[in-house]
Amino acid sequence: MLQQKGYKSTNQREEILNILFENKNEHLSCEDVHKIISKEKKDIGIATVYRTLQLFEKLGIVYKINFDDGVTRYELNTEAENHHHHHLICTQCGKVTEVKLDLLESLEHEIEIEEGFVVSDHDAKFYGICKECKNKEK
Amino acid sequence: MLQQKGYKSTNQREEILNILFENKNEHLSCEDVHKIISKEKKDIGIATVYRTLQLFEKLGIVYKINFDDGVTRYELNTEAENHHHHHLICTQCGKVTEVKLDLLESLEHEIEIEEGFVVSDHDAKFYGICKECKNKEK
DNA sequence: TTGTGTGCAAAAATTTTGCAGGTCA
DNA sequence: TGACCTGCAAAATTTTTGCACACAA
């Protein structure tokens, strides 16, 4: 991995990166990552997990997200899609799913014209009832 | 105020509500609210501020927002606009401004069709460079 | 070797909670 | 009066930090 931006490649950093890859569609908190590490026999100090994820964020490897549950979560920045971050949060069961649709471009364009604000990224959360919960109601 | 939803009207709750009104365009944390109260001679326990803002959120009086600075913030739910929550966050100076545009409706419609997810609210943050910082660069 | 990185434990920061007493309806 | 509210301080949670030691380059 390209830690050749002036940072060293260490076992801890590689391990944490692995975990992020293996849980691509999760939104892990530092605590979560640390628990997974513990389960896999290895052991890394929780402080290192915090420091590493902060570093990864600075380097653009992960994004920070917050679902108002009291902890900061991170997700891999899969630069395949350009910028993104659309989450559907079910207010009934709490499930979080991702959406790929990127219709915010027109909105961003409008913001740029109306407000003179140059958008470089966004983070959108939609609250509502997911398909499963909706079906259950019937 | 309509605390007649089964909750009592107390001095503390009214005072906190006043502060929210007087700072309509701010995004206050519990700490912020508590500091403002202290400045205005009055004194309310910080625990009460936390409990009151949680109550207000449950009652739909305020919205919870999070700008990844480690604290939960609240803003008045001005039901004038339907649902909303668009914030422009300048990555240079940190300033947060509101946008009124509501172009997310078409996106919500699409989400409903594609994912079967019924959207009831959203929260969108746009990161970028604000007008002032952009001008400064030149 | 040498500057970075790590682990530990202590500290900080934010939020929650138990309980005794106070207040509103 | 009686249930609800508040204040305080203690506790719980999450995150940060200092420092001695370890390790990658």
GROMACS .gro file of C-alpha atoms (C1' of nucleotides) in nm:
model
  326
    1MET     CA    1   0.000   0.000   0.000
    2LEU     CA    2   0.103   0.352  -0.072
    3GLN     CA    3   0.222   0.457   0.269
    4GLN     CA    4   0.497   0.610   0.064
    5LYS     CA    5   0.347   0.949   0.130
    6GLY     CA    6   0.594   0.988   0.409
    7TYR     CA    7   0.435   0.739   0.644
    8LYS     CA    8   0.567   0.401   0.743
    9SER     CA    9   0.408   0.072   0.658
   10THR     CA   10   0.347  -0.121   0.977
   11ASN     CA   11   0.171  -0.442   1.063
   12GLN     CA   12  -0.092  -0.253   1.257
   13ARG     CA   13  -0.176  -0.023   0.968
   14GLU     CA   14  -0.194  -0.310   0.722
   15GLU     CA   15  -0.412  -0.512   0.954
   16ILE     CA   16  -0.655  -0.226   0.999
   17LEU     CA   17  -0.665  -0.168   0.626
   18ASN     CA   18  -0.739  -0.537   0.571
   19ILE     CA   19  -1.028  -0.522   0.810
   20LEU     CA   20  -1.169  -0.225   0.625
   21PHE     CA   21  -1.150  -0.417   0.299
   22GLU     CA   22  -1.307  -0.726   0.446
   23ASN     CA   23  -1.596  -0.516   0.574
   24LYS     CA   24  -1.639  -0.291   0.277
   25ASN     CA   25  -2.011  -0.249   0.321
   26GLU     CA   26  -2.005  -0.193   0.693
   27HIS     CA   27  -1.963   0.135   0.872
   28LEU     CA   28  -1.715   0.051   1.139
   29SER     CA   29  -1.630   0.253   1.443
   30CYS     CA   30  -1.287   0.241   1.605
   31GLU     CA   31  -1.436   0.021   1.869
   32ASP     CA   32  -1.570  -0.214   1.602
   33VAL     CA   33  -1.234  -0.242   1.432
   34HIS     CA   34  -1.063  -0.306   1.760
   35LYS     CA   35  -1.310  -0.583   1.847
   36ILE     CA   36  -1.256  -0.754   1.514
   37ILE     CA   37  -0.882  -0.745   1.567
   38SER     CA   38  -0.915  -0.898   1.910
   39LYS     CA   39  -1.126  -1.180   1.772
   40GLU     CA   40  -0.858  -1.261   1.517
   41LYS     CA   41  -0.602  -1.347   1.786
   42LYS     CA   42  -0.397  -1.034   1.706
   43ASP     CA   43  -0.399  -0.739   1.935
   44ILE     CA   44  -0.357  -0.373   1.863
   45GLY     CA   45  -0.396  -0.095   2.115
   46ILE     CA   46  -0.720   0.095   2.082
   47ALA     CA   47  -0.521   0.420   2.071
   48THR     CA   48  -0.344   0.295   1.762
   49VAL     CA   49  -0.677   0.221   1.597
   50TYR     CA   50  -0.793   0.575   1.665
   51ARG     CA   51  -0.468   0.722   1.539
   52THR     CA   52  -0.460   0.502   1.231
   53LEU     CA   53  -0.815   0.577   1.124
   54GLN     CA   54  -0.750   0.947   1.166
   55LEU     CA   55  -0.443   0.912   0.953
   56PHE     CA   56  -0.637   0.720   0.689
   57GLU     CA   57  -0.894   0.995   0.680
   58LYS     CA   58  -0.629   1.260   0.632
   59LEU     CA   59  -0.485   1.057   0.346
   60GLY     CA   60  -0.825   1.016   0.187
   61ILE     CA   61  -0.830   0.640   0.235
   62VAL     CA   62  -1.149   0.649   0.440
   63TYR     CA   63  -1.442   0.879   0.499
   64LYS     CA   64  -1.579   0.976   0.833
   65ILE     CA   65  -1.951   0.926   0.885
   66ASN     CA   66  -2.182   0.978   1.173
   67PHE     CA   67  -2.516   0.817   1.233
   68ASP     CA   68  -2.591   1.001   1.556
   69ASP     CA   69  -2.534   0.694   1.767
   70GLY     CA   70  -2.252   0.852   1.960
   71VAL     CA   71  -1.957   0.709   1.772
   72THR     CA   72  -1.761   0.815   1.467
   73ARG     CA   73  -1.765   0.560   1.189
   74TYR     CA   74  -1.544   0.516   0.888
   75GLU     CA   75  -1.593   0.371   0.544
   76LEU     CA   76  -1.346   0.298   0.268
   77ASN     CA   77  -1.314   0.560   0.001
   78THR     CA   78  -1.368   0.347  -0.305
   79GLU     CA   79  -1.269   0.606  -0.557
   80ALA     CA   80  -1.446   0.407  -0.825
   81GLU     CA   81  -1.756   0.614  -0.782
   82ASN     CA   82  -1.652   0.974  -0.771
   83HIS     CA   83  -1.765   1.140  -0.453
   84HIS     CA   84  -2.075   0.996  -0.297
   85HIS     CA   85  -2.205   0.914   0.050
   86HIS     CA   86  -2.570   0.840   0.027
   87HIS     CA   87  -2.714   0.644   0.310
   88LEU     CA   88  -3.066   0.529   0.371
   89ILE     CA   89  -3.132   0.502   0.741
   90CYS     CA   90  -3.441   0.314   0.850
   91THR     CA   91  -3.598   0.489   1.145
   92GLN     CA   92  -3.774   0.168   1.238
   93CYS     CA   93  -3.509  -0.103   1.238
   94GLY     CA   94  -3.200   0.118   1.220
   95LYS     CA   95  -3.059  -0.057   0.917
   96VAL     CA   96  -2.826   0.150   0.701
   97THR     CA   97  -2.803   0.084   0.329
   98GLU     CA   98  -2.608   0.256   0.057
   99VAL     CA   99  -2.742   0.412  -0.256
  100LYS     CA  100  -2.542   0.454  -0.567
  101LEU     CA  101  -2.761   0.709  -0.743
  102ASP     CA  102  -2.581   1.034  -0.788
  103LEU     CA  103  -2.842   1.289  -0.865
  104LEU     CA  104  -2.691   1.554  -0.650
  105GLU     CA  105  -2.483   1.690  -0.930
  106SER     CA  106  -2.756   1.920  -1.050
  107LEU     CA  107  -2.806   2.041  -0.695
  108GLU     CA  108  -2.437   2.105  -0.659
  109HIS     CA  109  -2.440   2.298  -0.979
  110GLU     CA  110  -2.724   2.511  -0.851
  111ILE     CA  111  -2.546   2.572  -0.521
  112GLU     CA  112  -2.245   2.689  -0.711
  113ILE     CA  113  -2.449   2.937  -0.908
  114GLU     CA  114  -2.677   3.060  -0.632
  115GLU     CA  115  -2.435   3.070  -0.344
  116GLY     CA  116  -2.094   3.090  -0.503
  117PHE     CA  117  -1.994   2.785  -0.305
  118VAL     CA  118  -1.775   2.536  -0.488
  119VAL     CA  119  -1.878   2.189  -0.381
  120SER     CA  120  -1.610   1.924  -0.365
  121ASP     CA  121  -1.795   1.653  -0.179
  122HIS     CA  122  -2.120   1.579  -0.012
  123ASP     CA  123  -2.274   1.354   0.245
  124ALA     CA  124  -2.644   1.281   0.225
  125LYS     CA  125  -2.856   1.083   0.464
  126PHE     CA  126  -3.216   0.990   0.401
  127TYR     CA  127  -3.436   0.887   0.689
  128GLY     CA  128  -3.744   0.677   0.636
  129ILE     CA  129  -3.886   0.327   0.632
  130CYS     CA  130  -3.702   0.051   0.450
  131LYS     CA  131  -3.861  -0.204   0.222
  132GLU     CA  132  -3.859  -0.480   0.483
  133CYS     CA  133  -4.021  -0.276   0.757
  134LYS     CA  134  -4.277  -0.145   0.515
  135ASN     CA  135  -4.373  -0.497   0.415
  136LYS     CA  136  -4.396  -0.607   0.774
  137GLU     CA  137  -4.652  -0.339   0.846
  138LYS     CA  138  -4.896  -0.485   0.599
  139MET     CA  139  -4.575   2.690   2.418
  140LEU     CA  140  -4.745   2.366   2.347
  141GLN     CA  141  -4.592   2.157   2.622
  142GLN     CA  142  -4.945   2.031   2.645
  143LYS     CA  143  -4.836   1.708   2.488
  144GLY     CA  144  -4.813   1.565   2.833
  145TYR     CA  145  -4.506   1.758   2.942
  146LYS     CA  146  -4.485   2.039   3.188
  147SER     CA  147  -4.395   2.393   3.109
  148THR     CA  148  -4.104   2.498   3.325
  149ASN     CA  149  -3.880   2.801   3.343
  150GLN     CA  150  -3.586   2.596   3.228
  151ARG     CA  151  -3.759   2.465   2.920
  152GLU     CA  152  -3.888   2.807   2.823
  153GLU     CA  153  -3.548   2.963   2.871
  154ILE     CA  154  -3.383   2.702   2.650
  155LEU     CA  155  -3.649   2.748   2.387
  156ASN     CA  156  -3.591   3.123   2.395
  157ILE     CA  157  -3.224   3.076   2.339
  158LEU     CA  158  -3.294   2.857   2.041
  159PHE     CA  159  -3.518   3.126   1.894
  160GLU     CA  160  -3.267   3.400   1.958
  161ASN     CA  161  -3.002   3.196   1.779
  162LYS     CA  162  -3.211   3.064   1.497
  163ASN     CA  163  -2.929   3.053   1.248
  164GLU     CA  164  -2.673   2.900   1.479
  165HIS     CA  165  -2.615   2.534   1.538
  166LEU     CA  166  -2.584   2.516   1.911
  167SER     CA  167  -2.448   2.232   2.116
  168CYS     CA  168  -2.570   2.163   2.469
  169GLU     CA  169  -2.252   2.321   2.593
  170ASP     CA  170  -2.322   2.633   2.384
  171VAL     CA  171  -2.674   2.666   2.521
  172HIS     CA  172  -2.548   2.622   2.873
  173LYS     CA  173  -2.284   2.891   2.827
  174ILE     CA  174  -2.538   3.138   2.693
  175ILE     CA  175  -2.760   3.073   2.993
  176SER     CA  176  -2.472   3.133   3.231
  177LYS     CA  177  -2.393   3.463   3.064
  178GLU     CA  178  -2.751   3.579   3.112
  179LYS     CA  179  -2.722   3.559   3.492
  180LYS     CA  180  -2.959   3.260   3.504
  181ASP     CA  181  -2.827   2.916   3.576
  182ILE     CA  182  -2.955   2.580   3.462
  183GLY     CA  183  -2.782   2.251   3.525
  184ILE     CA  184  -2.605   2.112   3.223
  185ALA     CA  185  -2.788   1.784   3.272
  186THR     CA  186  -3.117   1.965   3.230
  187VAL     CA  187  -2.995   2.118   2.906
  188TYR     CA  188  -2.907   1.773   2.773
  189ARG     CA  189  -3.241   1.630   2.885
  190THR     CA  190  -3.438   1.921   2.748
  191LEU     CA  191  -3.279   1.918   2.406
  192GLN     CA  192  -3.336   1.544   2.382
  193LEU     CA  193  -3.697   1.601   2.472
  194PHE     CA  194  -3.729   1.878   2.214
  195GLU     CA  195  -3.589   1.645   1.954
  196LYS     CA  196  -3.838   1.376   2.040
  197LEU     CA  197  -4.116   1.630   2.012
  198GLY     CA  198  -3.990   1.748   1.676
  199ILE     CA  199  -3.909   2.096   1.804
  200VAL     CA  200  -3.544   2.067   1.706
  201TYR     CA  201  -3.327   1.864   1.474
  202LYS     CA  202  -3.006   1.696   1.568
  203ILE     CA  203  -2.706   1.771   1.349
  204ASN     CA  204  -2.348   1.669   1.357
  205PHE     CA  205  -2.056   1.846   1.198
  206ASP     CA  206  -1.796   1.594   1.304
  207ASP     CA  207  -1.648   1.825   1.564
  208GLY     CA  208  -1.723   1.591   1.849
  209VAL     CA  209  -2.044   1.745   1.976
  210THR     CA  210  -2.409   1.703   1.891
  211ARG     CA  211  -2.574   2.020   1.776
  212TYR     CA  212  -2.936   2.120   1.748
  213GLU     CA  213  -3.130   2.354   1.527
  214LEU     CA  214  -3.489   2.470   1.544
  215ASN     CA  215  -3.732   2.285   1.326
  216THR     CA  216  -3.891   2.576   1.144
  217GLU     CA  217  -4.170   2.380   0.989
  218ALA     CA  218  -4.220   2.658   0.740
  219GLU     CA  219  -4.000   2.483   0.492
  220ASN     CA  220  -4.104   2.122   0.480
  221HIS     CA  221  -3.818   1.894   0.564
  222HIS     CA  222  -3.477   2.028   0.481
  223HIS     CA  223  -3.129   2.028   0.632
  224HIS     CA  224  -2.889   2.145   0.372
  225HIS     CA  225  -2.563   2.274   0.501
  226LEU     CA  226  -2.268   2.410   0.316
  227ILE     CA  227  -1.952   2.349   0.513
  228CYS     CA  228  -1.642   2.535   0.407
  229THR     CA  229  -1.341   2.310   0.439
  230GLN     CA  230  -1.117   2.614   0.455
  231CYS     CA  231  -1.269   2.844   0.714
  232GLY     CA  232  -1.516   2.603   0.869
  233LYS     CA  233  -1.812   2.832   0.822
  234VAL     CA  234  -2.150   2.662   0.799
  235THR     CA  235  -2.427   2.817   0.594
  236GLU     CA  236  -2.775   2.700   0.515
  237VAL     CA  237  -2.928   2.647   0.176
  238LYS     CA  238  -3.294   2.660   0.107
  239LEU     CA  239  -3.300   2.485  -0.228
  240ASP     CA  240  -3.493   2.165  -0.211
  241LEU     CA  241  -3.400   1.970  -0.516
  242LEU     CA  242  -3.375   1.644  -0.335
  243GLU     CA  243  -3.735   1.563  -0.401
  244SER     CA  244  -3.661   1.402  -0.735
  245LEU     CA  245  -3.385   1.202  -0.573
  246GLU     CA  246  -3.619   1.090  -0.300
  247HIS     CA  247  -3.869   0.986  -0.558
  248GLU     CA  248  -3.608   0.781  -0.734
  249ILE     CA  249  -3.499   0.618  -0.411
  250GLU     CA  250  -3.856   0.521  -0.344
  251ILE     CA  251  -3.886   0.357  -0.682
  252GLU     CA  252  -3.544   0.195  -0.699
  253GLU     CA  253  -3.502   0.083  -0.342
  254GLY     CA  254  -3.853   0.064  -0.203
  255PHE     CA  255  -3.742   0.297   0.073
  256VAL     CA  256  -3.997   0.558   0.177
  257VAL     CA  257  -3.810   0.876   0.261
  258SER     CA  258  -3.952   1.097   0.532
  259ASP     CA  259  -3.660   1.328   0.589
  260HIS     CA  260  -3.308   1.393   0.479
  261ASP     CA  261  -2.992   1.561   0.591
  262ALA     CA  262  -2.746   1.678   0.332
  263LYS     CA  263  -2.406   1.830   0.384
  264PHE     CA  264  -2.196   1.977   0.107
  265TYR     CA  265  -1.827   2.026   0.161
  266GLY     CA  266  -1.629   2.276  -0.040
  267ILE     CA  267  -1.497   2.630  -0.058
  268CYS     CA  268  -1.724   2.920   0.029
  269LYS     CA  269  -1.750   3.242  -0.167
  270GLU     CA  270  -1.533   3.440   0.074
  271CYS     CA  271  -1.248   3.192   0.080
  272LYS     CA  272  -1.262   3.157  -0.294
  273ASN     CA  273  -1.229   3.531  -0.337
  274LYS     CA  274  -0.943   3.549  -0.093
  275GLU     CA  275  -0.745   3.303  -0.300
  276LYS     CA  276  -0.738   3.531  -0.598
  277DT     C1'  277   2.078   0.463   1.399
  278DT     C1'  278   1.694   0.763   1.410
  279DG     C1'  279   1.278   0.941   1.355
  280DT     C1'  280   0.812   0.725   1.356
  281DG     C1'  281   0.487   0.434   1.543
  282DT     C1'  282   0.288   0.167   1.928
  283DG     C1'  283   0.102   0.036   2.381
  284DC     C1'  284  -0.035   0.151   2.810
  285DA     C1'  285  -0.253   0.401   3.132
  286DA     C1'  286  -0.398   0.835   3.265
  287DA     C1'  287  -0.654   1.235   3.120
  288DA     C1'  288  -0.996   1.486   2.867
  289DA     C1'  289  -1.425   1.561   2.671
  290DT     C1'  290  -1.898   1.463   2.612
  291DT     C1'  291  -2.313   1.261   2.769
  292DT     C1'  292  -2.597   0.984   3.094
  293DT     C1'  293  -2.783   0.851   3.536
  294DG     C1'  294  -2.929   0.801   4.045
  295DC     C1'  295  -3.120   1.027   4.384
  296DA     C1'  296  -3.290   1.384   4.697
  297DG     C1'  297  -3.545   1.767   4.683
  298DG     C1'  298  -3.833   2.117   4.423
  299DT     C1'  299  -4.213   2.255   4.119
  300DC     C1'  300  -4.626   2.254   3.822
  301DA     C1'  301  -5.100   2.130   3.750
  302DT     C1'  302  -5.093   1.610   4.661
  303DG     C1'  303  -4.846   1.353   4.326
  304DA     C1'  304  -4.622   1.298   3.920
  305DC     C1'  305  -4.292   1.517   3.677
  306DC     C1'  306  -3.860   1.806   3.669
  307DT     C1'  307  -3.422   1.974   3.824
  308DG     C1'  308  -2.948   1.996   4.019
  309DC     C1'  309  -2.569   1.784   4.167
  310DA     C1'  310  -2.223   1.475   4.157
  311DA     C1'  311  -2.082   1.041   4.021
  312DA     C1'  312  -2.053   0.728   3.640
  313DA     C1'  313  -2.027   0.589   3.171
  314DT     C1'  314  -1.863   0.652   2.705
  315DT     C1'  315  -1.578   0.795   2.357
  316DT     C1'  316  -1.152   0.996   2.222
  317DT     C1'  317  -0.694   1.205   2.309
  318DT     C1'  318  -0.237   1.237   2.502
  319DG     C1'  319   0.230   1.168   2.745
  320DC     C1'  320   0.587   0.881   2.769
  321DA     C1'  321   0.891   0.488   2.741
  322DC     C1'  322   0.993   0.141   2.435
  323DA     C1'  323   0.984  -0.090   1.970
  324DC     C1'  324   1.042  -0.099   1.493
  325DA     C1'  325   1.075   0.033   0.985
  326DA     C1'  326   1.386   0.254   0.670
   0.00000   0.00000   0.00000
